Short mmCIF file of C-alpha atoms and ligand atoms in Angstrom, two decimals:
data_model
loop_
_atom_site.label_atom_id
_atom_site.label_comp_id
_atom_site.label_asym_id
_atom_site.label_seq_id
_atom_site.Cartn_x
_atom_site.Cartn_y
_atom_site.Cartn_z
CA UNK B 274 0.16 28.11 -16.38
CA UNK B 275 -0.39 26.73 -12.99
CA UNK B 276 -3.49 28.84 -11.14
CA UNK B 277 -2.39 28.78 -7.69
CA UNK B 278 0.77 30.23 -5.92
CA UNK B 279 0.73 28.70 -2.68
CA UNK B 280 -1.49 25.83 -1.33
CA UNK B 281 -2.93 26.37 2.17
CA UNK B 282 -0.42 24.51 4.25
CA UNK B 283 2.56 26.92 3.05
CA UNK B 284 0.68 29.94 4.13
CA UNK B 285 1.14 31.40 7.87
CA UNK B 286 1.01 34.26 9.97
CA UNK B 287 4.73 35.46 9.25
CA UNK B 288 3.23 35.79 5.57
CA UNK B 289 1.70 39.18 6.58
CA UNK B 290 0.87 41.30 3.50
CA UNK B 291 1.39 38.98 0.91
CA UNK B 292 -0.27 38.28 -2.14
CA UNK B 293 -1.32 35.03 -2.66
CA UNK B 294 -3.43 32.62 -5.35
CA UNK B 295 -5.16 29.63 -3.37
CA UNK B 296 -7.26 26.91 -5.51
CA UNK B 297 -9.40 24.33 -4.19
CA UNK B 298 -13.02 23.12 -2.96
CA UNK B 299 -15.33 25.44 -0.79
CA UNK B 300 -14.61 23.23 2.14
CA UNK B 301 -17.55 25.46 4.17
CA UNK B 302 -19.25 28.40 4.06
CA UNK B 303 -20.29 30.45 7.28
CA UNK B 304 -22.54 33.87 6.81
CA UNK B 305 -22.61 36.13 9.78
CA UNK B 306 -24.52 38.87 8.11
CA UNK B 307 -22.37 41.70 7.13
CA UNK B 308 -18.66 39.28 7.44
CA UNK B 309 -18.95 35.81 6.13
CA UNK B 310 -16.21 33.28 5.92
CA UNK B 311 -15.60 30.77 2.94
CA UNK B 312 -13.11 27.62 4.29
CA UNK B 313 -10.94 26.75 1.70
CA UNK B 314 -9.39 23.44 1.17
CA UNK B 315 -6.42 21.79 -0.88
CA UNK B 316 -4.64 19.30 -0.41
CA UNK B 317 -2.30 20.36 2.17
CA UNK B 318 -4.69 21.75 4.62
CA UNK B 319 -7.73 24.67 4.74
CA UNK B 320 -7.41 28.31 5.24
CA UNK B 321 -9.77 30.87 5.76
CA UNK B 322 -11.03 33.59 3.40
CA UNK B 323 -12.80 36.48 5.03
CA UNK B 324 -15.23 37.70 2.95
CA UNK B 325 -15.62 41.46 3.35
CA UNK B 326 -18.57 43.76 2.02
CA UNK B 327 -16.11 46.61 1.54
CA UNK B 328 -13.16 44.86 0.29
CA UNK B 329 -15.52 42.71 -2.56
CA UNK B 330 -17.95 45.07 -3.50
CA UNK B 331 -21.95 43.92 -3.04
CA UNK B 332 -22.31 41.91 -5.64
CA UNK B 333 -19.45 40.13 -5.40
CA UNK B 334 -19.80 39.33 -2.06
CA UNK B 335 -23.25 38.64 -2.45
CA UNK B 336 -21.69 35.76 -4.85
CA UNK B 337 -18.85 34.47 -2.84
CA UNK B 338 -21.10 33.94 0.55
CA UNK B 339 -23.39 31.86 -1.67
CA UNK B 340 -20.68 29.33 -3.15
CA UNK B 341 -22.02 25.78 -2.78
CA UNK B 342 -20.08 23.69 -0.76
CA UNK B 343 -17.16 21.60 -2.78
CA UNK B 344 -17.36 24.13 -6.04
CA UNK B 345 -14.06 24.46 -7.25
CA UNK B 346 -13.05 28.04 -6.34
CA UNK B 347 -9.72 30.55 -6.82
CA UNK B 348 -9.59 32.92 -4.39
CA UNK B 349 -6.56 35.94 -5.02
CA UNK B 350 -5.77 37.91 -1.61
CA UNK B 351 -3.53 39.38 0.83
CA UNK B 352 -2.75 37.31 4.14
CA UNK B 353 -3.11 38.75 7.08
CA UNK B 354 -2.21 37.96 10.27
CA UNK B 355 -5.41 36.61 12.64
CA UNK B 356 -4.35 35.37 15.60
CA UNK B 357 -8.18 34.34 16.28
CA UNK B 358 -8.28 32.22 12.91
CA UNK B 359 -8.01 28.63 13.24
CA UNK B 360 -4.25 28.80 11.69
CA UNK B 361 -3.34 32.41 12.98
CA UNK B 362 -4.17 33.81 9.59
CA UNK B 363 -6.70 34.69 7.22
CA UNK B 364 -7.00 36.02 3.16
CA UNK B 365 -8.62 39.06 2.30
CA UNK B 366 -10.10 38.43 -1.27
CA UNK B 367 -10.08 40.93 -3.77
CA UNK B 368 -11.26 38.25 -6.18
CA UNK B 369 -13.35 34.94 -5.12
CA UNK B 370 -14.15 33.15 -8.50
CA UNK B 371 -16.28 30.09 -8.88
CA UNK B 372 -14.55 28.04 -11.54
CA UNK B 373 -17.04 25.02 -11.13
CA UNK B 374 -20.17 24.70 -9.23
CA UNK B 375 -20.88 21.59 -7.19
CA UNK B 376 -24.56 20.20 -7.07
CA UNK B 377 -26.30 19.86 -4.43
CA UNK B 378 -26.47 17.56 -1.92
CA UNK B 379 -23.18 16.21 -2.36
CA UNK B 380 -22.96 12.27 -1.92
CA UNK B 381 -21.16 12.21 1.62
CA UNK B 382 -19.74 14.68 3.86
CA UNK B 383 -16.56 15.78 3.05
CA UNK B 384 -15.35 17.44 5.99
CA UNK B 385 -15.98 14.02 7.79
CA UNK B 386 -18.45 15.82 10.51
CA UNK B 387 -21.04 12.84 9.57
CA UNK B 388 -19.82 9.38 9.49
CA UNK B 389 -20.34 7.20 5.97
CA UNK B 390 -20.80 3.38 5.33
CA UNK B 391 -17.61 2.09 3.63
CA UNK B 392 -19.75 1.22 0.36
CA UNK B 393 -20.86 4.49 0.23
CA UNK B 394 -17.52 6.07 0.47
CA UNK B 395 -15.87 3.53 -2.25
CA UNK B 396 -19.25 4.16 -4.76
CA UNK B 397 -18.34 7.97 -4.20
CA UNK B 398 -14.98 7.73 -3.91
CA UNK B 399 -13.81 10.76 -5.84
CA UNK B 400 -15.96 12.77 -3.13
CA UNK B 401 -14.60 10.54 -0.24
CA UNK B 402 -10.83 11.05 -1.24
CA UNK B 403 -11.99 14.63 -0.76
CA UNK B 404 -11.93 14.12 3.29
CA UNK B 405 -8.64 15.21 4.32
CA UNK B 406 -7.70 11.95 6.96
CA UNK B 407 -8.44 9.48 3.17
CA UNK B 408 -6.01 11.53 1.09
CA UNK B 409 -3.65 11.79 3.63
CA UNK B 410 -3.05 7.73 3.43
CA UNK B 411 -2.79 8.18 -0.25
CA UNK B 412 -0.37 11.02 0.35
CA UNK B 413 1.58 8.95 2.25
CA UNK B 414 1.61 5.53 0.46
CA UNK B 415 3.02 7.53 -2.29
CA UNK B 416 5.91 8.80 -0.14
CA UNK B 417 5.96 5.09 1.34
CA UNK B 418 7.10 4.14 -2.81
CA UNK B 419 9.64 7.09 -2.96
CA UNK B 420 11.07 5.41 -0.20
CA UNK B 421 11.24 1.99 -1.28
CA UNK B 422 12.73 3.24 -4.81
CA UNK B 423 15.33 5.28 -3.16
CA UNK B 424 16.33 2.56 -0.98
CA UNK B 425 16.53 -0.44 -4.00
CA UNK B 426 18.60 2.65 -5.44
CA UNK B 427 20.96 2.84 -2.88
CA UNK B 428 21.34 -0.61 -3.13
CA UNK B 429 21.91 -1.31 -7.00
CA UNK B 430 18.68 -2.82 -7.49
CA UNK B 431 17.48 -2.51 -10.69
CA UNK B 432 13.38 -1.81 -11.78
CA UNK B 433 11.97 -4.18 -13.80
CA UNK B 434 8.37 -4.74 -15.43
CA UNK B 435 7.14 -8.03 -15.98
CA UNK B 436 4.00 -9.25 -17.99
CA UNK B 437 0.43 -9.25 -16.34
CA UNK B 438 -1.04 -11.32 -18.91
CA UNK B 439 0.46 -14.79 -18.46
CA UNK B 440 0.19 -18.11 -19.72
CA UNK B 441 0.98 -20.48 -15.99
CA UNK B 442 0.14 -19.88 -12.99
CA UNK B 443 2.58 -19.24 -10.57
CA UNK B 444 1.73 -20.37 -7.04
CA UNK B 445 0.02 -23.37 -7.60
CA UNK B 446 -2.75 -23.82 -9.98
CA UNK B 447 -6.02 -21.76 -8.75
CA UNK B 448 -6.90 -18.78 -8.06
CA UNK B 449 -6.35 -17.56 -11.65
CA UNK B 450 -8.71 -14.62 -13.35
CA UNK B 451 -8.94 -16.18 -16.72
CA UNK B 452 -9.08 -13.84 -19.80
CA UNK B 453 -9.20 -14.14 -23.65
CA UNK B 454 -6.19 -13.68 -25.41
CA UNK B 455 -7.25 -14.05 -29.42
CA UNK B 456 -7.70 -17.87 -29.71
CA UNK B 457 -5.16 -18.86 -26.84
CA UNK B 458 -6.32 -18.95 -22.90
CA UNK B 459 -4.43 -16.44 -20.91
CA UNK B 460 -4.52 -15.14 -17.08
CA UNK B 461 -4.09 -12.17 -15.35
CA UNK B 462 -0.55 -12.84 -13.32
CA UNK B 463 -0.38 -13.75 -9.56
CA UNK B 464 2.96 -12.99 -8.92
CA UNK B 465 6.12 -11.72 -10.88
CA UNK B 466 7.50 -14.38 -9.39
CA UNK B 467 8.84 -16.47 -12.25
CA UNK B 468 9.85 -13.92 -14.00
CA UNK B 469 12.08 -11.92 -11.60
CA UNK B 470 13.49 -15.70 -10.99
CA UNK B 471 14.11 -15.90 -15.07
CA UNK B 472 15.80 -12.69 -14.49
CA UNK B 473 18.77 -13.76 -11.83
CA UNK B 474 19.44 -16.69 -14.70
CA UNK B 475 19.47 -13.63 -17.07
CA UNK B 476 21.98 -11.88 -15.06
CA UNK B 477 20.32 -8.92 -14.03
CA UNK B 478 21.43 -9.96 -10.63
CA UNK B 479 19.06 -7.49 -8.57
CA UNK B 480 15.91 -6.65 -9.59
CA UNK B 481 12.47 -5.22 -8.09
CA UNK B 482 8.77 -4.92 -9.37
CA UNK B 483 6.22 -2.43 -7.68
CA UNK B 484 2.84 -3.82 -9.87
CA UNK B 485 -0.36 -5.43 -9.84
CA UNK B 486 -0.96 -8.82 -8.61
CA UNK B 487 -4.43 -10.76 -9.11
CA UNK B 488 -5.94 -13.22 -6.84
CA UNK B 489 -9.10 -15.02 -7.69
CA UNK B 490 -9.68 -16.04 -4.51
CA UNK B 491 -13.72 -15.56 -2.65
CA UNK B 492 -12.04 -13.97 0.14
CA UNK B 493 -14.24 -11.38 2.07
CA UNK B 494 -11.68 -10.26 4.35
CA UNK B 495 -10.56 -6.73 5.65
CA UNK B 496 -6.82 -7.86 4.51
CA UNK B 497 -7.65 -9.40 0.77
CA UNK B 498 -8.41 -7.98 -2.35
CA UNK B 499 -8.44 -9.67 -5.61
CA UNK B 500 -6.20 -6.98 -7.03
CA UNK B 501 -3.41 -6.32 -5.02
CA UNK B 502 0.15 -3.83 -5.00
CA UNK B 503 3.30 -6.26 -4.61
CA UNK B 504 6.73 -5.25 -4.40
CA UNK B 505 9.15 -7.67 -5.38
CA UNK B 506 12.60 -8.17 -4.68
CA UNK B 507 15.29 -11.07 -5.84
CA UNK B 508 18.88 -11.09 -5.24
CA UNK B 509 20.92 -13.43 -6.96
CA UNK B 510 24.05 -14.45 -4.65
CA UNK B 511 21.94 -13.80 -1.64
CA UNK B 512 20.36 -16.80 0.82
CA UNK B 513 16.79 -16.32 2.77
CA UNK B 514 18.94 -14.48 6.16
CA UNK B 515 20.34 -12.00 3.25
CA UNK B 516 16.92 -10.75 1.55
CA UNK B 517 15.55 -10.88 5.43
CA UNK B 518 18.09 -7.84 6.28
CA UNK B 519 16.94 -6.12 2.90
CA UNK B 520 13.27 -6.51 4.04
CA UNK B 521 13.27 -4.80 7.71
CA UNK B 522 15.30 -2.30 6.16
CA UNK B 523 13.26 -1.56 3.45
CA UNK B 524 9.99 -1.95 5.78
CA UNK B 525 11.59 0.68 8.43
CA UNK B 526 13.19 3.18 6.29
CA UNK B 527 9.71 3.61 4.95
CA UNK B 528 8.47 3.86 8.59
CA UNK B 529 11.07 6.24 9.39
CA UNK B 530 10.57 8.02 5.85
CA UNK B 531 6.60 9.19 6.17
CA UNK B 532 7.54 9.80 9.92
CA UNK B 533 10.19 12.64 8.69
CA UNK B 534 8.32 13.67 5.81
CA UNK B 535 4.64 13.14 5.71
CA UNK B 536 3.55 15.41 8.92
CA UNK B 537 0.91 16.76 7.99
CA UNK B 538 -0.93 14.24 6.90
CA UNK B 539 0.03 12.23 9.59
CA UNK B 540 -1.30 15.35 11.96
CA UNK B 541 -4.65 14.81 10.02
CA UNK B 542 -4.65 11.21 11.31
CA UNK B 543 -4.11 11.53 15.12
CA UNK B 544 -1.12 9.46 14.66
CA UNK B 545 2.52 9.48 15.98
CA UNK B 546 4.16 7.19 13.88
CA UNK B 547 6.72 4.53 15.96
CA UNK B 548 9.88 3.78 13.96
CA UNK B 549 10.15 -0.09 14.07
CA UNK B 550 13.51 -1.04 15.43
CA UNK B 551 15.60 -3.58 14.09
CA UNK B 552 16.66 -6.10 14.02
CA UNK B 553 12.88 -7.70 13.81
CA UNK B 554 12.63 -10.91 16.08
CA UNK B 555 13.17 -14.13 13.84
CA UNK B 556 10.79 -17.29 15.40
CA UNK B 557 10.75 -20.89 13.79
CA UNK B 558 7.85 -22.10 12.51
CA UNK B 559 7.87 -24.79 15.29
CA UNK B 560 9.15 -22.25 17.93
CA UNK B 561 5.48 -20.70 16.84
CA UNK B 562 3.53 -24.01 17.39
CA UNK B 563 5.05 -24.53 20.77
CA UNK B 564 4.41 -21.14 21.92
CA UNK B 565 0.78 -21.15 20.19
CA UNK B 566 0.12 -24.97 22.01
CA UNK B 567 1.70 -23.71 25.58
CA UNK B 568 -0.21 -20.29 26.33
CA UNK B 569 -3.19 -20.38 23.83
CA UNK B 570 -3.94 -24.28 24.20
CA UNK B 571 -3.75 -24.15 20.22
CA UNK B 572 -4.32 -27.63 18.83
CA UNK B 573 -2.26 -27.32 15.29
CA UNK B 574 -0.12 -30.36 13.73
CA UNK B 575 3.59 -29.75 12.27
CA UNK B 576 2.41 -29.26 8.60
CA UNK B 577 -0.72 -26.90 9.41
CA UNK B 578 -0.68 -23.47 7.73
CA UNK B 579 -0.88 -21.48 10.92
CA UNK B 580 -4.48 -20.16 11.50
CA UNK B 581 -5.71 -17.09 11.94
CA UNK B 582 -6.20 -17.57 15.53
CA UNK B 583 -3.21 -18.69 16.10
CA UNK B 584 -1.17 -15.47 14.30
CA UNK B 585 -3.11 -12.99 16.30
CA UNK B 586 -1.90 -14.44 19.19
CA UNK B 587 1.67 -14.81 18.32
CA UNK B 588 1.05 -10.82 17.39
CA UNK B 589 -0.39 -9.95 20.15
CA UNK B 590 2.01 -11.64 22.25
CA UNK B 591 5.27 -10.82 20.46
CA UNK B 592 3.37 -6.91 19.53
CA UNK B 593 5.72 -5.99 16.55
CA UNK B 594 7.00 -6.83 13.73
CA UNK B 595 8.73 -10.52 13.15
CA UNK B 596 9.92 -13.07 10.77
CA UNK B 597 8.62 -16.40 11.14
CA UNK B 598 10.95 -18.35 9.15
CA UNK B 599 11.80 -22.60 8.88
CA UNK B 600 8.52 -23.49 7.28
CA UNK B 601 7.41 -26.94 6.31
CA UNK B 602 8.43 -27.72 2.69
CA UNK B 603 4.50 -29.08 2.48
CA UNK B 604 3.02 -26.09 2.93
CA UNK B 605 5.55 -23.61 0.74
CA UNK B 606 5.53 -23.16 -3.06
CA UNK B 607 8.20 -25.31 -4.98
CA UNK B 608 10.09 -22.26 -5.53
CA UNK B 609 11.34 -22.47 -1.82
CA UNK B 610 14.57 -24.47 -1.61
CA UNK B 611 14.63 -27.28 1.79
CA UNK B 612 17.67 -27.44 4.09
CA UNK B 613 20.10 -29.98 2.41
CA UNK B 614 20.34 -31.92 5.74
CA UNK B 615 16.51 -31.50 6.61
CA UNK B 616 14.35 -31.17 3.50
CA UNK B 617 10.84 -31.30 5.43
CA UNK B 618 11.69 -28.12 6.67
CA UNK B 619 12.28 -25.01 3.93
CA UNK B 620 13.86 -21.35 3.78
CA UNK B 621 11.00 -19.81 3.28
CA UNK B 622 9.91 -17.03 5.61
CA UNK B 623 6.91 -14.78 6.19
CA UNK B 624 7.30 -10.95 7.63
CA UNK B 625 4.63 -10.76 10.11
CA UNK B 626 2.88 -7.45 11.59
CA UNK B 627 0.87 -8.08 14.47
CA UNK B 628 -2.20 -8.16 12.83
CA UNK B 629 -1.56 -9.78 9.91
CA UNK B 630 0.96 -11.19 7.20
CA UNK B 631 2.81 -8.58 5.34
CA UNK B 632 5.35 -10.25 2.75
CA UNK B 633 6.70 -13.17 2.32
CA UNK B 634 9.55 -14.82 0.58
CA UNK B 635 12.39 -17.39 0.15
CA UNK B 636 15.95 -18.40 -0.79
CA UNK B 637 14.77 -20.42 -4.08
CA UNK B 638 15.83 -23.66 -5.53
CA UNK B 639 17.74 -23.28 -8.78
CA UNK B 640 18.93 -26.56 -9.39
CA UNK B 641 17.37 -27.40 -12.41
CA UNK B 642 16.00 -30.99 -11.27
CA UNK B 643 15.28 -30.75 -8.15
CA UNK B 644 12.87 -28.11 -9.28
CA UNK B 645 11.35 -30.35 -11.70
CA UNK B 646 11.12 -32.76 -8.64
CA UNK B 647 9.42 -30.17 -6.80
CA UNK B 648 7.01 -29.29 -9.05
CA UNK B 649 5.92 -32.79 -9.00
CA UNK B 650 5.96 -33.27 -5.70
CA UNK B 651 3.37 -30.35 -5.50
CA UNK B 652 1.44 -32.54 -8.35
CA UNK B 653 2.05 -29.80 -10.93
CA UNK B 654 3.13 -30.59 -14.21
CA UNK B 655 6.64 -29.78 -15.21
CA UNK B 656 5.33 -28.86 -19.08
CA UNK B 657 3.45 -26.32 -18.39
CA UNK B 658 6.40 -24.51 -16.71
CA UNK B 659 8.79 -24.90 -19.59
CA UNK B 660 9.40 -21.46 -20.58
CA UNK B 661 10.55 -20.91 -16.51
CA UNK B 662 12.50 -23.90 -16.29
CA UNK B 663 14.39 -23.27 -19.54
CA UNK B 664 15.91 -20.58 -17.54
CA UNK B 665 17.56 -23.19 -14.88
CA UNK B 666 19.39 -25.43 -17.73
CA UNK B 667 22.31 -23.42 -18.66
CA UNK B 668 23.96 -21.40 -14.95
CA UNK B 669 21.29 -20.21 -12.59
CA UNK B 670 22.58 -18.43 -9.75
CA UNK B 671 21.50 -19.27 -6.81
CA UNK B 672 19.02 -16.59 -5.50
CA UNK B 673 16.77 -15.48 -2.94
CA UNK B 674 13.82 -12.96 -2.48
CA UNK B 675 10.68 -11.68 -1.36
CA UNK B 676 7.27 -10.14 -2.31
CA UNK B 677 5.70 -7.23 0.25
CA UNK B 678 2.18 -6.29 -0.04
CA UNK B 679 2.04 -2.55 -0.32
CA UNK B 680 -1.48 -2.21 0.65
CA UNK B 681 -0.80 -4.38 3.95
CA UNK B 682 2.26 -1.89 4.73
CA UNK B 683 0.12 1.23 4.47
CA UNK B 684 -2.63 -0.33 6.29
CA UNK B 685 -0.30 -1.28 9.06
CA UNK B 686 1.79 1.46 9.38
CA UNK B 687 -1.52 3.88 9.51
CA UNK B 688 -3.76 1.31 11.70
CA UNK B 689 -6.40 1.51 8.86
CA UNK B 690 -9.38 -0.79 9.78
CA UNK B 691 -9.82 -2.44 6.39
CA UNK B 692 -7.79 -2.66 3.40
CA UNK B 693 -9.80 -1.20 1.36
CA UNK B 694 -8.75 2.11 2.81
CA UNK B 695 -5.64 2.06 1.59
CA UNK B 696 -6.44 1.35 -2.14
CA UNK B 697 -7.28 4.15 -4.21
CA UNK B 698 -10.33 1.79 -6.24
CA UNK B 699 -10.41 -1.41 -4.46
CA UNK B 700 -11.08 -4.68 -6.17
CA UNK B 701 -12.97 -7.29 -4.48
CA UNK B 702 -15.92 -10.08 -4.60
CA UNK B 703 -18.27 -7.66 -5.63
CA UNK B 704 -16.98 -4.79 -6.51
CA UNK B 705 -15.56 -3.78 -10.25
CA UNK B 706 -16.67 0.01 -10.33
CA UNK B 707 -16.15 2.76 -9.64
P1 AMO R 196 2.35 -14.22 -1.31
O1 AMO R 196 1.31 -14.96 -2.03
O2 AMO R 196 2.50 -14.48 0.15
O3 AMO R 196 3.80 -14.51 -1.95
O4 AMO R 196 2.12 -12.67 -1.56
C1 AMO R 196 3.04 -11.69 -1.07
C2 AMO R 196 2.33 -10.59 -0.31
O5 AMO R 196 1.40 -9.93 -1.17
C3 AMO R 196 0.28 -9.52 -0.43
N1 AMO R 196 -0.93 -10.19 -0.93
C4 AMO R 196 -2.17 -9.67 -0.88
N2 AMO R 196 -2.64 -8.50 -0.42
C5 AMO R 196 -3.95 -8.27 -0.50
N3 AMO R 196 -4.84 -9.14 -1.02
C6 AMO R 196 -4.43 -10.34 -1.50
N4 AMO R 196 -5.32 -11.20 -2.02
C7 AMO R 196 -3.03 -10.65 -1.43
N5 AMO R 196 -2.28 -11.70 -1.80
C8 AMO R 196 -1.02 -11.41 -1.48
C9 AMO R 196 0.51 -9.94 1.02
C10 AMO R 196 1.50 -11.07 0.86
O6 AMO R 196 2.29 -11.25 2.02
N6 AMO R 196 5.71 -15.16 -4.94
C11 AMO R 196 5.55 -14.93 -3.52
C12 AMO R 196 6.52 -13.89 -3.00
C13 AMO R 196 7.95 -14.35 -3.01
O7 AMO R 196 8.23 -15.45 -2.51
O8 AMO R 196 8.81 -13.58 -3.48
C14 AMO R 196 4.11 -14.49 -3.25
O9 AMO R 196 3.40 -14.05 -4.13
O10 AMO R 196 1.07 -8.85 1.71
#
C-alpha cells in the first residue's frame, strides 16, 4: 500500500474538489490565531494545508498547528482552488497525522532561508538533501543516466559490470587504495579500462560501464574525489573520430534530455538549461599551446600536461564544450595507439567543458607487441599485465573508447560550485562518513 495519492507538484487549481492523500515533511508551520497554515513538502514541490478550527475539530487542530518542523506528516483533504496561495491552491484537511516527529533544532535549515558550510551540509546530509535546489541535482543526475542508457540502447551497446577489486593497476602504477584480499594484495579498481578492452577481444563488440572508480590521489580540489562515477564506452571497429561522435551525442542528448524532462527541478535551480550544439570544436593539442603562448603569454613545452591555467583560458576563450585531441604519446597511457607516420603524437583525446576536463579517451593499440613495447616504454612491467595482454594474442579488434565522469557532467551542466554537490556521499581526503 502506497500512503499518498498525489505528490504536491501534480496538484493544481483545476483539481477543485478533489480528494487527495499528500505525504511528506512539515516544510513550515505559520499560526495566525484562529487559521494556521502547515507547508507541506515532497519531493516534487510544497503545497499548502489550511488548517481550519471548524473543519479539524479543537483538538485536532490544536495538534496539527503544533507539528515540529520536518516531522513526517499525511495530510488527507479536498483541494480547493486559492488563487491567493502561493500555487493557486490549497488542501482542506479533514485528517493531519503526525507519522514521525522530528527533534528539535534540526541540524541545518531545510528550506535553505539560512545559508550552511559545505561540511555541515555533507555531515547532515540526509537533512541537507531535504532542501529542494540539492535533490533537484540528484533528481536530475538520475534522469542524466536514463538518458545515457537509452542512448547506448539505441545504439546496440551492451551493459557490462566489471570487477572493483583488482589485482594491476590500470593507468600507471599509483594512486591505488590498497585492500586485503585473504593472503593476496588486492586494489580497489581505477578504471574498467582493461577490462572493457578484454571485452572487444571477447567479442562483445560494444560495451558500457556506469560504476565506481577509485583514485588515491591527495587532491583537495572542487573537481576530484577519491571515489568517482565513470561511464565507459569501447567500440570495437571504431577509431578515436568514431567514439568522438558517440561522446557529444551522448553528452547533449543528456543536455537536451533533463532540459525536456527535469523542469521542475530545474525551476528550483534558477536555471535555463542551453542545449550544447554540435558538432563540439576539435583543437590539437599544439593548436592549444600556440593559442595558450600567443594571447595568455603561457610558457608550456610540447610534452607538458596542459596546466590548469592554461585550460581555463582555452575555456574561457573557446566558452563551450571541445575536444582537444593529438596528444603527446609521453604524456597518454600505453593504451593510446600513436599515428603510424608520427608516433610522438597519439589518438588520444580529452572532452573539455570550460571549466574543467570531463572525459577522456582513445582509439587503443591492440597489436599485441607494440603494447608490450608500450608498457615498457612507460617503465611498467609487461608481467604484471598478463591476464590483459593474454587477451591481444589470439584476434583483437581494433577498438576505440572513452571514459566520462558523471559527477563532472552534472556539475557542469547545473554550474554546481564544487563537486561534492553532485555526489550523493562524497569521498575525499578526509572524509569517509557519513
Ligand atoms: P581518466 O583518468 O581521464 O581516464 O578518467 C576519466 C574521467 O573520469 C573522471 N574522473 C574523476 N572525477 C572526479 N574525481 C576524480 N579523482 C576523477 N578521476 C577521473 C573525469 C575524467 O575525465 N581509462 C581512461 C578512460 C578511457 O580512456 O576510456 C580514464 O580513466 O571526468
Amino acid at each position: 500500500m502506497i500512503l499518498r495519492t498525489h505528490y504536491s507538484g501534480d496538484i493544481n487549481a483545476e483539481m477543485d474538489g478533489k480528494e487527495v492523500t499528500l505525504a511528506g515533511f512539515a516544510h513550515e508551520t505559520r499560526d495566525l490565531g484562529g487559521i494556521a497554515f502547515l507547508v507541506l513538502r515532497d519531493r516534487k514541490g510544497l503545497a499548502q494545508i489550511t488548517l481550519v478550527k471548524k473543519l479539524l475539530g479543537k483538538e485536532a487542530f490544536k495538534s496539527a498547528r503544533s507539528i515540529s518542523r520536518e516531522s513526517v506528516v499525511l495530510v488527507k483533504g479536498t483541494v480547493k482552488a486559492e488563487p491567493k496561495a502561493p500555487r493557486g491552491f490549497e488542501i482542506l484537511p479533514g485528517e493531519v497525522q503526525v507519522l514521525n516527529p522530528a527533534q528539535v533544532p534540526l541540524p541545518l535549515d531545510p528550506t535553505e532561508k539560512v545559508e550552511c558550510e559545505l561540511d555541515t551540509r555533507l555531515d547532515a546530509r540526509f537533512m541537507d538533501i531535504r532542501r529542494p535546489s540539492v535533490l533537484a541535482a540528484f533528481e536530475i543526475e538520475s534522469a542524466v543516466l536514463e538518458s545515457l542508457r537509452g542512448f547506448f540502447r539505441e545504439n546496440a551497446v551492451t551493459e557490462v559490470f566489471t570487477p572493483k577489486i583488482v589485482a594491476a593497476a590500470t593507468e600507471g602504477g599509483t594512486d591505488l587504495f590498497p585492500i586485503s584480499y585473504f593472503e593476496k594484495e588486492a586494489f580497489l579498481n581505477q578504471s574498467p579500462q582493461l577490462y572493457k578492452q578484454m571485452l572487444m577481444g571477447a567479442g562483445m563488440d560494444r560495451v558500457f560501464e556506469i560504476g565506481p572508480i577509485f583514485r588515491a590521489e591527495e587532491h583537495d580540489t572542487r573537481r576530484h574525489l577519491n571515489e568517482a562515477v565513470s561511464i565507459d564506452l569501447e567500440v570495437s571497429f571504431a577509431d578515436d573520430k568514431a567514439v568522438m561522435e558517440i561522446l557529444e551525442q551522448a553528452v547533449a542528448g543528456a543536455y537536451r534530455h533533463v532540459a525536456e524532462n527535469c523542469r521542475y527541478q530545474l525551476e528550483v535551480l534558477g536555471l535555463d538549461l542551453k542545449v550544447p550544439s554540435l558538432p563540439f570544436r576539435r583543437i590539437t593539442y599544439s593548436e592549444a599551446l600556440g593559442l595558450a603562448a600567443d594571447k595568455a603569454g603561457a610558457k608550456m613545452q610540447w610534452g607538458d600536461d596542459l596546466d590548469t591555467e592554461t585550460e581555463r583560458f582555452l575555456g574561457q576563450s573557446i566558452g563551450e564544450h571541445y575536444f582537444l585531441t593529438d596528444w603527446p604519446s609521453s604524456i597518454k597511457p600505453y593504451y593510446t595507439l600513436p599515428y603510424e607516420d608520427h608516433p610522438e603524437v597519439c589518438r588520444g583525446f580529452d572532452l573539455m567543458h570550460p571549466r574543467m576536463e570531463l572525459a577522456s579517451g582513445a582509439q587503443r593499440v591492440h597489436d599485441y607487441e607494440q603494447l608490450v613495447g608500450r608498457i615498457k616504454e612507460k617503465g611498467l612491467d609487461p608481467d604484471g599485465f598478463e591476464f590483459y595482454l593474454k587477451a591481444f594474442r589470439y584476434g583483437m579488434p581494433p577498438h576505440a573508447g572513452w571514459g566520462l565522469g558523471l559527477s563532472r557532467l552534472v556539475m557542469t551542466m547545473l554550474n554546481l560550485e564544487n563537486i561534492r554537490d553532485a555526489v550523493i556521499f562524497p569521498r575525499d581526503r578526509k572524509r569517509l562518513v557519513p
